[in-house]
């Protein structure tokens, strides 16, 4: 059985627990990051559909983002309602091992994530459309 979650907009960075694996599509994530870095503030705001405060926060995030350092395990990085109810911090090692094999997170930025894949906070929804008209459904197809 596979358990599939969607990511949440709310994220935390907790470096207390080291990630054990690397996202399988990290090279595609690096390509997406470069695409985001090449966009203007207006283009990002249109794509994100956000206010100026959220735009500024995410522009800084994009500018300084490092996909290889200061990472948190994906399971502990999302803080939305479904992840709160999963309560990853209360799971024992056997349960975490089970989730590592059977649980996946479908991310617009990273593609498919395992629970212990190292990630950094980001904002990129699957519904996002880039200025050239491309979208993440086609990208991750």
Coordinates of C-alpha atoms in Angstrom, one line a residue:
X1 CA 0.0 0.0 0.0
X2 CA 1.2 3.5 -0.8
X3 CA 0.0 6.6 1.2
X4 CA 0.1 9.8 -0.8
X5 CA -0.1 13.3 0.7
X6 CA -0.1 16.7 -1.0
X7 CA 2.3 19.3 0.4
X8 CA 1.1 22.3 2.3
X9 CA 2.0 26.0 2.0
X10 CA 3.0 26.1 5.6
X11 CA 6.5 24.8 6.1
X12 CA 9.0 24.8 8.9
X13 CA 12.8 24.2 8.8
X14 CA 13.9 21.8 11.6
X15 CA 17.5 20.8 11.3
X16 CA 17.5 18.8 14.5
X17 CA 16.8 15.6 12.6
X18 CA 19.1 14.9 9.7
X19 CA 17.6 13.8 6.4
X20 CA 18.5 10.3 5.4
X21 CA 17.8 10.4 1.6
X22 CA 17.9 12.8 -1.3
X23 CA 14.9 13.6 -3.5
X24 CA 15.0 11.4 -6.5
X25 CA 14.3 14.3 -8.9
X26 CA 16.7 16.8 -7.4
X27 CA 18.2 17.7 -10.7
X28 CA 14.8 18.7 -12.0
X29 CA 14.3 20.7 -8.9
X30 CA 17.6 22.5 -9.6
X31 CA 16.2 23.4 -13.1
X32 CA 13.0 24.7 -11.5
X33 CA 15.0 26.8 -9.1
X34 CA 16.9 28.4 -11.9
X35 CA 13.7 29.1 -13.7
X36 CA 12.3 30.8 -10.6
X37 CA 15.5 32.9 -10.2
X38 CA 15.1 34.1 -13.8
X39 CA 11.6 35.5 -13.1
X40 CA 10.8 39.1 -12.2
X41 CA 9.0 40.1 -9.1
X42 CA 5.8 40.8 -11.1
X43 CA 6.0 37.4 -12.7
X44 CA 6.5 35.7 -9.4
X45 CA 3.6 37.6 -7.8
X46 CA 1.3 36.7 -10.6
X47 CA 2.2 33.1 -10.4
X48 CA 2.1 32.9 -6.6
X49 CA -1.1 35.0 -6.4
X50 CA 0.1 36.5 -3.2
X51 CA 0.5 39.8 -1.4
X52 CA 3.7 41.9 -1.2
X53 CA 4.8 40.4 2.1
X54 CA 4.6 36.8 0.9
X55 CA 6.3 37.8 -2.4
X56 CA 9.2 39.4 -0.6
X57 CA 9.6 36.4 1.7
X58 CA 9.7 34.0 -1.2
X59 CA 11.9 36.1 -3.4
X60 CA 14.5 36.1 -0.6
X61 CA 14.0 32.4 -0.2
X62 CA 14.6 31.8 -3.9
X63 CA 17.7 34.0 -4.0
X64 CA 19.4 32.3 -1.0
X65 CA 18.0 28.8 -1.5
X66 CA 20.5 25.9 -1.2
X67 CA 19.2 22.5 -2.2
X68 CA 22.2 20.7 -0.6
X69 CA 22.6 22.3 2.9
X70 CA 20.5 23.0 6.0
X71 CA 17.8 20.6 5.0
X72 CA 15.0 19.0 7.0
X73 CA 13.3 15.7 6.4
X74 CA 10.2 16.2 4.2
X75 CA 7.9 14.6 6.7
X76 CA 8.9 17.1 9.4
X77 CA 9.0 20.1 7.1
X78 CA 5.3 20.5 6.3
X79 CA 3.0 21.9 9.0
X80 CA -0.4 21.9 7.4
X81 CA -3.4 20.2 9.0
X82 CA -2.9 16.7 7.5
X83 CA 0.7 16.7 8.6
X84 CA -0.3 17.9 12.1
X85 CA -2.7 15.0 12.4
X86 CA 0.0 12.6 11.2
X87 CA 2.1 13.8 14.2
X88 CA 5.5 12.7 12.9
X89 CA 7.3 13.7 16.0
X90 CA 5.3 11.1 18.0
X91 CA 6.2 8.2 15.7
X92 CA 8.6 5.4 16.7
X93 CA 11.5 4.3 14.5
X94 CA 9.5 1.3 13.2
X95 CA 6.7 3.6 12.1
X96 CA 9.1 6.0 10.5
X97 CA 10.7 3.1 8.6
X98 CA 7.3 1.9 7.4
X99 CA 6.5 5.4 6.2
X100 CA 9.8 5.7 4.4
X101 CA 8.8 2.7 2.3
X102 CA 5.0 3.4 1.9
X103 CA 4.4 7.2 2.2
X104 CA 5.0 9.7 -0.5
X105 CA 4.5 13.5 -0.8
X106 CA 3.7 14.9 -4.3
X107 CA 5.5 18.3 -4.5
X108 CA 5.3 20.9 -7.2
X109 CA 8.9 21.8 -6.5
X110 CA 10.5 18.4 -5.7
X111 CA 8.3 15.9 -7.5
X112 CA 7.8 12.8 -5.5
X113 CA 9.3 12.9 -1.9
X114 CA 10.0 10.2 0.6
X115 CA 9.5 11.1 4.3
X116 CA 13.3 11.4 5.0
X117 CA 14.3 13.2 1.9
X118 CA 16.1 16.4 2.7
X119 CA 14.3 19.5 1.6
X120 CA 14.3 23.3 2.2
X121 CA 11.2 25.5 2.6
X122 CA 9.7 26.6 -0.7
X123 CA 6.5 27.9 -2.3
X124 CA 5.4 26.4 -5.6
X125 CA 2.0 24.9 -6.1
X126 CA 1.2 22.3 -8.7
X127 CA -1.4 24.7 -10.2
X128 CA 1.3 27.3 -10.9
X129 CA 1.6 28.5 -14.5
X130 CA 4.9 30.1 -15.6
X131 CA 5.1 33.2 -17.8
X132 CA 5.8 31.1 -20.9
X133 CA 2.5 29.2 -20.3
X134 CA 4.2 26.0 -19.1
X135 CA 2.9 24.3 -16.0
X136 CA 4.1 21.8 -13.4
X137 CA 1.8 19.0 -14.4
X138 CA 3.5 18.9 -17.8
X139 CA 6.9 19.4 -16.2
X140 CA 6.5 16.4 -13.8
X141 CA 4.7 14.2 -16.4

